[in-house]
Amino acid sequence: RGDLLSQIPSLINMSILWRKTDHLDKAYAVLDRVDSILTHVPWEGKINSYLHRDYGIFVGINRADLMLEEKKYQLVINKLLDIQKLLDPQARSARDGFITIQSMEDLLESMEQLAEVEKKRNNFAAAYQWQEDYIQLKDSLKEEETQKAYKALLLEYETENRERHIAELTQDKLSNDNRRNLLYAGLIGISVVA
């Protein structure tokens, strides 16, 4: 099983190489091999199910690229829409409990590809809409990253202030304890002398 899994990244890269050298039939054959591995390997466990889904997404995106080369625009749209269903943030968060950065990047990539396909089909209204959706999602992700960074800095600032305040209070208590001890020592010294 592990041996088969280790082949998948190399096979995906090989399909990309075949596509870039205009050997589309060989690229399809390599992706078929990856599909065969994905079908026959058991995917128990949460981590393995994520790997299975992510490999499936990579294969789907590569198939969409091949279809785009062949100008099979409707098939590209269908494939990318299927991929988007796997990547949809609400569906993924409900199903998996979390969304990975990679999945959001894949979603952005599929939106960008859909805009490109619609442009090539001269469907400029749809291309514009996909591009707008892409920009909106990218902006919201950037805003989310900015908010997280701000909250982290604020937490760090508040923690440092708390630690400084605790150190000051501790120092004040030690100073007060020292003064009190000196006062007691002085009173004891006076009472012994008297």
JSON list of N, CA, C and O in Angstrom, two decimals, residues 93-138:
[
{"chain": "A", "resi": 93, "resn": "SER", "atom": "N", "xyz": [-16.12, 22.19, 5.76]},
{"chain": "A", "resi": 93, "resn": "SER", "atom": "CA", "xyz": [-16.06, 22.37, 7.20]},
{"chain": "A", "resi": 93, "resn": "SER", "atom": "C", "xyz": [-17.11, 21.49, 7.89]},
{"chain": "A", "resi": 93, "resn": "SER", "atom": "O", "xyz": [-16.86, 20.97, 8.96]},
{"chain": "A", "resi": 94, "resn": "ALA", "atom": "N", "xyz": [-18.25, 21.32, 7.26]},
{"chain": "A", "resi": 94, "resn": "ALA", "atom": "CA", "xyz": [-19.28, 20.47, 7.85]},
{"chain": "A", "resi": 94, "resn": "ALA", "atom": "C", "xyz": [-18.83, 19.00, 7.80]},
{"chain": "A", "resi": 94, "resn": "ALA", "atom": "O", "xyz": [-19.06, 18.24, 8.73]},
{"chain": "A", "resi": 95, "resn": "ARG", "atom": "N", "xyz": [-18.18, 18.61, 6.72]},
{"chain": "A", "resi": 95, "resn": "ARG", "atom": "CA", "xyz": [-17.79, 17.22, 6.54]},
{"chain": "A", "resi": 95, "resn": "ARG", "atom": "C", "xyz": [-16.51, 16.88, 7.30]},
{"chain": "A", "resi": 95, "resn": "ARG", "atom": "O", "xyz": [-16.42, 15.86, 7.95]},
{"chain": "A", "resi": 96, "resn": "ASP", "atom": "N", "xyz": [-15.51, 17.74, 7.23]},
{"chain": "A", "resi": 96, "resn": "ASP", "atom": "CA", "xyz": [-14.20, 17.42, 7.77]},
{"chain": "A", "resi": 96, "resn": "ASP", "atom": "C", "xyz": [-13.91, 18.07, 9.11]},
{"chain": "A", "resi": 96, "resn": "ASP", "atom": "O", "xyz": [-13.03, 17.63, 9.82]},
{"chain": "A", "resi": 97, "resn": "GLY", "atom": "N", "xyz": [-14.57, 19.15, 9.40]},
{"chain": "A", "resi": 97, "resn": "GLY", "atom": "CA", "xyz": [-14.31, 19.85, 10.64]},
{"chain": "A", "resi": 97, "resn": "GLY", "atom": "C", "xyz": [-13.27, 20.94, 10.49]},
{"chain": "A", "resi": 97, "resn": "GLY", "atom": "O", "xyz": [-13.06, 21.71, 11.39]},
{"chain": "A", "resi": 98, "resn": "PHE", "atom": "N", "xyz": [-12.57, 21.00, 9.36]},
{"chain": "A", "resi": 98, "resn": "PHE", "atom": "CA", "xyz": [-11.62, 22.07, 9.14]},
{"chain": "A", "resi": 98, "resn": "PHE", "atom": "C", "xyz": [-11.36, 22.23, 7.65]},
{"chain": "A", "resi": 98, "resn": "PHE", "atom": "O", "xyz": [-11.69, 21.38, 6.85]},
{"chain": "A", "resi": 99, "resn": "ILE", "atom": "N", "xyz": [-10.78, 23.36, 7.31]},
{"chain": "A", "resi": 99, "resn": "ILE", "atom": "CA", "xyz": [-10.45, 23.67, 5.92]},
{"chain": "A", "resi": 99, "resn": "ILE", "atom": "C", "xyz": [-8.94, 23.89, 5.87]},
{"chain": "A", "resi": 99, "resn": "ILE", "atom": "O", "xyz": [-8.40, 24.64, 6.66]},
{"chain": "A", "resi": 100, "resn": "THR", "atom": "N", "xyz": [-8.29, 23.25, 4.92]},
{"chain": "A", "resi": 100, "resn": "THR", "atom": "CA", "xyz": [-6.84, 23.44, 4.82]},
{"chain": "A", "resi": 100, "resn": "THR", "atom": "C", "xyz": [-6.53, 24.60, 3.91]},
{"chain": "A", "resi": 100, "resn": "THR", "atom": "O", "xyz": [-7.33, 24.98, 3.05]},
{"chain": "A", "resi": 101, "resn": "ILE", "atom": "N", "xyz": [-5.36, 25.16, 4.08]},
{"chain": "A", "resi": 101, "resn": "ILE", "atom": "CA", "xyz": [-4.91, 26.25, 3.21]},
{"chain": "A", "resi": 101, "resn": "ILE", "atom": "C", "xyz": [-4.82, 25.73, 1.78]},
{"chain": "A", "resi": 101, "resn": "ILE", "atom": "O", "xyz": [-5.19, 26.42, 0.85]},
{"chain": "A", "resi": 102, "resn": "GLN", "atom": "N", "xyz": [-4.33, 24.51, 1.63]},
{"chain": "A", "resi": 102, "resn": "GLN", "atom": "CA", "xyz": [-4.19, 23.96, 0.29]},
{"chain": "A", "resi": 102, "resn": "GLN", "atom": "C", "xyz": [-5.54, 23.88, -0.40]},
{"chain": "A", "resi": 102, "resn": "GLN", "atom": "O", "xyz": [-5.66, 24.17, -1.57]},
{"chain": "A", "resi": 103, "resn": "SER", "atom": "N", "xyz": [-6.58, 23.49, 0.34]},
{"chain": "A", "resi": 103, "resn": "SER", "atom": "CA", "xyz": [-7.89, 23.37, -0.29]},
{"chain": "A", "resi": 103, "resn": "SER", "atom": "C", "xyz": [-8.40, 24.74, -0.75]},
{"chain": "A", "resi": 103, "resn": "SER", "atom": "O", "xyz": [-9.04, 24.84, -1.81]},
{"chain": "A", "resi": 104, "resn": "MET", "atom": "N", "xyz": [-8.11, 25.79, 0.01]},
{"chain": "A", "resi": 104, "resn": "MET", "atom": "CA", "xyz": [-8.53, 27.13, -0.41]},
{"chain": "A", "resi": 104, "resn": "MET", "atom": "C", "xyz": [-7.75, 27.57, -1.64]},
{"chain": "A", "resi": 104, "resn": "MET", "atom": "O", "xyz": [-8.30, 28.19, -2.55]},
{"chain": "A", "resi": 105, "resn": "GLU", "atom": "N", "xyz": [-6.47, 27.23, -1.70]},
{"chain": "A", "resi": 105, "resn": "GLU", "atom": "CA", "xyz": [-5.68, 27.56, -2.88]},
{"chain": "A", "resi": 105, "resn": "GLU", "atom": "C", "xyz": [-6.20, 26.80, -4.10]},
{"chain": "A", "resi": 105, "resn": "GLU", "atom": "O", "xyz": [-6.25, 27.35, -5.21]},
{"chain": "A", "resi": 106, "resn": "ASP", "atom": "N", "xyz": [-6.59, 25.54, -3.89]},
{"chain": "A", "resi": 106, "resn": "ASP", "atom": "CA", "xyz": [-7.17, 24.76, -4.99]},
{"chain": "A", "resi": 106, "resn": "ASP", "atom": "C", "xyz": [-8.48, 25.37, -5.47]},
{"chain": "A", "resi": 106, "resn": "ASP", "atom": "O", "xyz": [-8.76, 25.42, -6.67]},
{"chain": "A", "resi": 107, "resn": "LEU", "atom": "N", "xyz": [-9.29, 25.83, -4.53]},
{"chain": "A", "resi": 107, "resn": "LEU", "atom": "CA", "xyz": [-10.56, 26.46, -4.88]},
{"chain": "A", "resi": 107, "resn": "LEU", "atom": "C", "xyz": [-10.30, 27.73, -5.69]},
{"chain": "A", "resi": 107, "resn": "LEU", "atom": "O", "xyz": [-10.94, 27.96, -6.72]},
{"chain": "A", "resi": 108, "resn": "LEU", "atom": "N", "xyz": [-9.35, 28.53, -5.26]},
{"chain": "A", "resi": 108, "resn": "LEU", "atom": "CA", "xyz": [-9.00, 29.74, -6.01]},
{"chain": "A", "resi": 108, "resn": "LEU", "atom": "C", "xyz": [-8.51, 29.38, -7.41]},
{"chain": "A", "resi": 108, "resn": "LEU", "atom": "O", "xyz": [-8.89, 30.01, -8.40]},
{"chain": "A", "resi": 109, "resn": "GLU", "atom": "N", "xyz": [-7.68, 28.35, -7.49]},
{"chain": "A", "resi": 109, "resn": "GLU", "atom": "CA", "xyz": [-7.16, 27.93, -8.80]},
{"chain": "A", "resi": 109, "resn": "GLU", "atom": "C", "xyz": [-8.28, 27.48, -9.73]},
{"chain": "A", "resi": 109, "resn": "GLU", "atom": "O", "xyz": [-8.30, 27.82, -10.90]},
{"chain": "A", "resi": 110, "resn": "SER", "atom": "N", "xyz": [-9.24, 26.73, -9.18]},
{"chain": "A", "resi": 110, "resn": "SER", "atom": "CA", "xyz": [-10.34, 26.27, -10.03]},
{"chain": "A", "resi": 110, "resn": "SER", "atom": "C", "xyz": [-11.20, 27.44, -10.49]},
{"chain": "A", "resi": 110, "resn": "SER", "atom": "O", "xyz": [-11.67, 27.46, -11.63]},
{"chain": "A", "resi": 111, "resn": "MET", "atom": "N", "xyz": [-11.40, 28.44, -9.65]},
{"chain": "A", "resi": 111, "resn": "MET", "atom": "CA", "xyz": [-12.16, 29.63, -10.06]},
{"chain": "A", "resi": 111, "resn": "MET", "atom": "C", "xyz": [-11.43, 30.36, -11.19]},
{"chain": "A", "resi": 111, "resn": "MET", "atom": "O", "xyz": [-12.05, 30.81, -12.15]},
{"chain": "A", "resi": 112, "resn": "GLU", "atom": "N", "xyz": [-10.13, 30.47, -11.04]},
{"chain": "A", "resi": 112, "resn": "GLU", "atom": "CA", "xyz": [-9.33, 31.13, -12.06]},
{"chain": "A", "resi": 112, "resn": "GLU", "atom": "C", "xyz": [-9.40, 30.37, -13.39]},
{"chain": "A", "resi": 112, "resn": "GLU", "atom": "O", "xyz": [-9.54, 30.96, -14.46]},
{"chain": "A", "resi": 113, "resn": "GLN", "atom": "N", "xyz": [-9.33, 29.04, -13.30]},
{"chain": "A", "resi": 113, "resn": "GLN", "atom": "CA", "xyz": [-9.42, 28.22, -14.51]},
{"chain": "A", "resi": 113, "resn": "GLN", "atom": "C", "xyz": [-10.80, 28.34, -15.15]},
{"chain": "A", "resi": 113, "resn": "GLN", "atom": "O", "xyz": [-10.90, 28.40, -16.38]},
{"chain": "A", "resi": 114, "resn": "LEU", "atom": "N", "xyz": [-11.84, 28.37, -14.33]},
{"chain": "A", "resi": 114, "resn": "LEU", "atom": "CA", "xyz": [-13.19, 28.53, -14.89]},
{"chain": "A", "resi": 114, "resn": "LEU", "atom": "C", "xyz": [-13.33, 29.87, -15.61]},
{"chain": "A", "resi": 114, "resn": "LEU", "atom": "O", "xyz": [-13.95, 29.94, -16.67]},
{"chain": "A", "resi": 115, "resn": "ALA", "atom": "N", "xyz": [-12.76, 30.91, -15.05]},
{"chain": "A", "resi": 115, "resn": "ALA", "atom": "CA", "xyz": [-12.80, 32.22, -15.71]},
{"chain": "A", "resi": 115, "resn": "ALA", "atom": "C", "xyz": [-12.10, 32.15, -17.06]},
{"chain": "A", "resi": 115, "resn": "ALA", "atom": "O", "xyz": [-12.59, 32.67, -18.07]},
{"chain": "A", "resi": 116, "resn": "GLU", "atom": "N", "xyz": [-10.96, 31.46, -17.09]},
{"chain": "A", "resi": 116, "resn": "GLU", "atom": "CA", "xyz": [-10.19, 31.32, -18.34]},
{"chain": "A", "resi": 116, "resn": "GLU", "atom": "C", "xyz": [-10.96, 30.52, -19.38]},
{"chain": "A", "resi": 116, "resn": "GLU", "atom": "O", "xyz": [-10.99, 30.88, -20.56]},
{"chain": "A", "resi": 117, "resn": "VAL", "atom": "N", "xyz": [-11.60, 29.45, -18.95]},
{"chain": "A", "resi": 117, "resn": "VAL", "atom": "CA", "xyz": [-12.38, 28.62, -19.88]},
{"chain": "A", "resi": 117, "resn": "VAL", "atom": "C", "xyz": [-13.53, 29.42, -20.46]},
{"chain": "A", "resi": 117, "resn": "VAL", "atom": "O", "xyz": [-13.77, 29.40, -21.68]},
{"chain": "A", "resi": 118, "resn": "GLU", "atom": "N", "xyz": [-14.24, 30.14, -19.61]},
{"chain": "A", "resi": 118, "resn": "GLU", "atom": "CA", "xyz": [-15.37, 30.93, -20.10]},
{"chain": "A", "resi": 118, "resn": "GLU", "atom": "C", "xyz": [-14.90, 32.03, -21.05]},
{"chain": "A", "resi": 118, "resn": "GLU", "atom": "O", "xyz": [-15.57, 32.34, -22.03]},
{"chain": "A", "resi": 119, "resn": "LYS", "atom": "N", "xyz": [-13.74, 32.60, -20.79]},
{"chain": "A", "resi": 119, "resn": "LYS", "atom": "CA", "xyz": [-13.19, 33.61, -21.70]},
{"chain": "A", "resi": 119, "resn": "LYS", "atom": "C", "xyz": [-12.90, 33.00, -23.06]},
{"chain": "A", "resi": 119, "resn": "LYS", "atom": "O", "xyz": [-13.23, 33.58, -24.10]},
{"chain": "A", "resi": 120, "resn": "LYS", "atom": "N", "xyz": [-12.31, 31.79, -23.07]},
{"chain": "A", "resi": 120, "resn": "LYS", "atom": "CA", "xyz": [-12.02, 31.12, -24.34]},
{"chain": "A", "resi": 120, "resn": "LYS", "atom": "C", "xyz": [-13.29, 30.73, -25.09]},
{"chain": "A", "resi": 120, "resn": "LYS", "atom": "O", "xyz": [-13.27, 30.63, -26.31]},
{"chain": "A", "resi": 121, "resn": "ARG", "atom": "N", "xyz": [-14.37, 30.53, -24.35]},
{"chain": "A", "resi": 121, "resn": "ARG", "atom": "CA", "xyz": [-15.66, 30.22, -24.99]},
{"chain": "A", "resi": 121, "resn": "ARG", "atom": "C", "xyz": [-16.39, 31.50, -25.41]},
{"chain": "A", "resi": 121, "resn": "ARG", "atom": "O", "xyz": [-17.51, 31.43, -25.88]},
{"chain": "A", "resi": 122, "resn": "ASN", "atom": "N", "xyz": [-15.76, 32.65, -25.20]},
{"chain": "A", "resi": 122, "resn": "ASN", "atom": "CA", "xyz": [-16.37, 33.96, -25.47]},
{"chain": "A", "resi": 122, "resn": "ASN", "atom": "C", "xyz": [-17.61, 34.21, -24.62]},
{"chain": "A", "resi": 122, "resn": "ASN", "atom": "O", "xyz": [-18.47, 35.00, -24.98]},
{"chain": "A", "resi": 123, "resn": "ASN", "atom": "N", "xyz": [-17.68, 33.57, -23.49]},
{"chain": "A", "resi": 123, "resn": "ASN", "atom": "CA", "xyz": [-18.76, 33.79, -22.53]},
{"chain": "A", "resi": 123, "resn": "ASN", "atom": "C", "xyz": [-18.21, 34.75, -21.48]},
{"chain": "A", "resi": 123, "resn": "ASN", "atom": "O", "xyz": [-17.86, 34.37, -20.36]},
{"chain": "A", "resi": 124, "resn": "PHE", "atom": "N", "xyz": [-18.12, 36.02, -21.87]},
{"chain": "A", "resi": 124, "resn": "PHE", "atom": "CA", "xyz": [-17.41, 37.00, -21.06]},
{"chain": "A", "resi": 124, "resn": "PHE", "atom": "C", "xyz": [-18.14, 37.34, -19.76]},
{"chain": "A", "resi": 124, "resn": "PHE", "atom": "O", "xyz": [-17.50, 37.64, -18.76]},
{"chain": "A", "resi": 125, "resn": "ALA", "atom": "N", "xyz": [-19.47, 37.25, -19.77]},
{"chain": "A", "resi": 125, "resn": "ALA", "atom": "CA", "xyz": [-20.21, 37.53, -18.53]},
{"chain": "A", "resi": 125, "resn": "ALA", "atom": "C", "xyz": [-19.87, 36.49, -17.46]},
{"chain": "A", "resi": 125, "resn": "ALA", "atom": "O", "xyz": [-19.62, 36.82, -16.31]},
{"chain": "A", "resi": 126, "resn": "ALA", "atom": "N", "xyz": [-19.84, 35.21, -17.87]},
{"chain": "A", "resi": 126, "resn": "ALA", "atom": "CA", "xyz": [-19.51, 34.14, -16.92]},
{"chain": "A", "resi": 126, "resn": "ALA", "atom": "C", "xyz": [-18.04, 34.26, -16.50]},
{"chain": "A", "resi": 126, "resn": "ALA", "atom": "O", "xyz": [-17.71, 34.06, -15.32]},
{"chain": "A", "resi": 127, "resn": "ALA", "atom": "N", "xyz": [-17.16, 34.58, -17.44]},
{"chain": "A", "resi": 127, "resn": "ALA", "atom": "CA", "xyz": [-15.73, 34.74, -17.12]},
{"chain": "A", "resi": 127, "resn": "ALA", "atom": "C", "xyz": [-15.56, 35.86, -16.10]},
{"chain": "A", "resi": 127, "resn": "ALA", "atom": "O", "xyz": [-14.80, 35.72, -15.13]},
{"chain": "A", "resi": 128, "resn": "TYR", "atom": "N", "xyz": [-16.26, 36.96, -16.32]},
{"chain": "A", "resi": 128, "resn": "TYR", "atom": "CA", "xyz": [-16.19, 38.09, -15.39]},
{"chain": "A", "resi": 128, "resn": "TYR", "atom": "C", "xyz": [-16.69, 37.68, -14.01]},
{"chain": "A", "resi": 128, "resn": "TYR", "atom": "O", "xyz": [-16.07, 38.02, -13.00]},
{"chain": "A", "resi": 129, "resn": "GLN", "atom": "N", "xyz": [-17.79, 36.93, -13.97]},
{"chain": "A", "resi": 129, "resn": "GLN", "atom": "CA", "xyz": [-18.34, 36.51, -12.68]},
{"chain": "A", "resi": 129, "resn": "GLN", "atom": "C", "xyz": [-17.38, 35.59, -11.93]},
{"chain": "A", "resi": 129, "resn": "GLN", "atom": "O", "xyz": [-17.17, 35.74, -10.73]},
{"chain": "A", "resi": 130, "resn": "TRP", "atom": "N", "xyz": [-16.77, 34.64, -12.65]},
{"chain": "A", "resi": 130, "resn": "TRP", "atom": "CA", "xyz": [-15.79, 33.76, -12.00]},
{"chain": "A", "resi": 130, "resn": "TRP", "atom": "C", "xyz": [-14.60, 34.55, -11.50]},
{"chain": "A", "resi": 130, "resn": "TRP", "atom": "O", "xyz": [-14.08, 34.30, -10.42]},
{"chain": "A", "resi": 131, "resn": "GLN", "atom": "N", "xyz": [-14.16, 35.53, -12.27]},
{"chain": "A", "resi": 131, "resn": "GLN", "atom": "CA", "xyz": [-13.04, 36.37, -11.85]},
{"chain": "A", "resi": 131, "resn": "GLN", "atom": "C", "xyz": [-13.41, 37.20, -10.62]},
{"chain": "A", "resi": 131, "resn": "GLN", "atom": "O", "xyz": [-12.61, 37.34, -9.69]},
{"chain": "A", "resi": 132, "resn": "GLU", "atom": "N", "xyz": [-14.62, 37.72, -10.60]},
{"chain": "A", "resi": 132, "resn": "GLU", "atom": "CA", "xyz": [-15.10, 38.48, -9.43]},
{"chain": "A", "resi": 132, "resn": "GLU", "atom": "C", "xyz": [-15.15, 37.59, -8.19]},
{"chain": "A", "resi": 132, "resn": "GLU", "atom": "O", "xyz": [-14.75, 38.00, -7.11]},
{"chain": "A", "resi": 133, "resn": "ASP", "atom": "N", "xyz": [-15.67, 36.36, -8.37]},
{"chain": "A", "resi": 133, "resn": "ASP", "atom": "CA", "xyz": [-15.73, 35.42, -7.23]},
{"chain": "A", "resi": 133, "resn": "ASP", "atom": "C", "xyz": [-14.33, 35.11, -6.73]},
{"chain": "A", "resi": 133, "resn": "ASP", "atom": "O", "xyz": [-14.09, 35.04, -5.52]},
{"chain": "A", "resi": 134, "resn": "TYR", "atom": "N", "xyz": [-13.41, 34.94, -7.66]},
{"chain": "A", "resi": 134, "resn": "TYR", "atom": "CA", "xyz": [-12.01, 34.68, -7.32]},
{"chain": "A", "resi": 134, "resn": "TYR", "atom": "C", "xyz": [-11.44, 35.83, -6.49]},
{"chain": "A", "resi": 134, "resn": "TYR", "atom": "O", "xyz": [-10.84, 35.62, -5.44]},
{"chain": "A", "resi": 135, "resn": "ILE", "atom": "N", "xyz": [-11.64, 37.04, -6.96]},
{"chain": "A", "resi": 135, "resn": "ILE", "atom": "CA", "xyz": [-11.11, 38.22, -6.27]},
{"chain": "A", "resi": 135, "resn": "ILE", "atom": "C", "xyz": [-11.74, 38.36, -4.89]},
{"chain": "A", "resi": 135, "resn": "ILE", "atom": "O", "xyz": [-11.05, 38.64, -3.91]},
{"chain": "A", "resi": 136, "resn": "GLN", "atom": "N", "xyz": [-13.04, 38.15, -4.82]},
{"chain": "A", "resi": 136, "resn": "GLN", "atom": "CA", "xyz": [-13.73, 38.29, -3.53]},
{"chain": "A", "resi": 136, "resn": "GLN", "atom": "C", "xyz": [-13.23, 37.26, -2.52]},
{"chain": "A", "resi": 136, "resn": "GLN", "atom": "O", "xyz": [-12.95, 37.60, -1.37]},
{"chain": "A", "resi": 137, "resn": "LEU", "atom": "N", "xyz": [-13.07, 36.00, -2.95]},
{"chain": "A", "resi": 137, "resn": "LEU", "atom": "CA", "xyz": [-12.58, 34.97, -2.04]},
{"chain": "A", "resi": 137, "resn": "LEU", "atom": "C", "xyz": [-11.14, 35.26, -1.63]},
{"chain": "A", "resi": 137, "resn": "LEU", "atom": "O", "xyz": [-10.79, 35.15, -0.45]},
{"chain": "A", "resi": 138, "resn": "LYS", "atom": "N", "xyz": [-10.33, 35.66, -2.59]},
{"chain": "A", "resi": 138, "resn": "LYS", "atom": "CA", "xyz": [-8.92, 35.96, -2.27]},
{"chain": "A", "resi": 138, "resn": "LYS", "atom": "C", "xyz": [-8.83, 37.12, -1.28]},
{"chain": "A", "resi": 138, "resn": "LYS", "atom": "O", "xyz": [-8.05, 37.07, -0.33]}
]
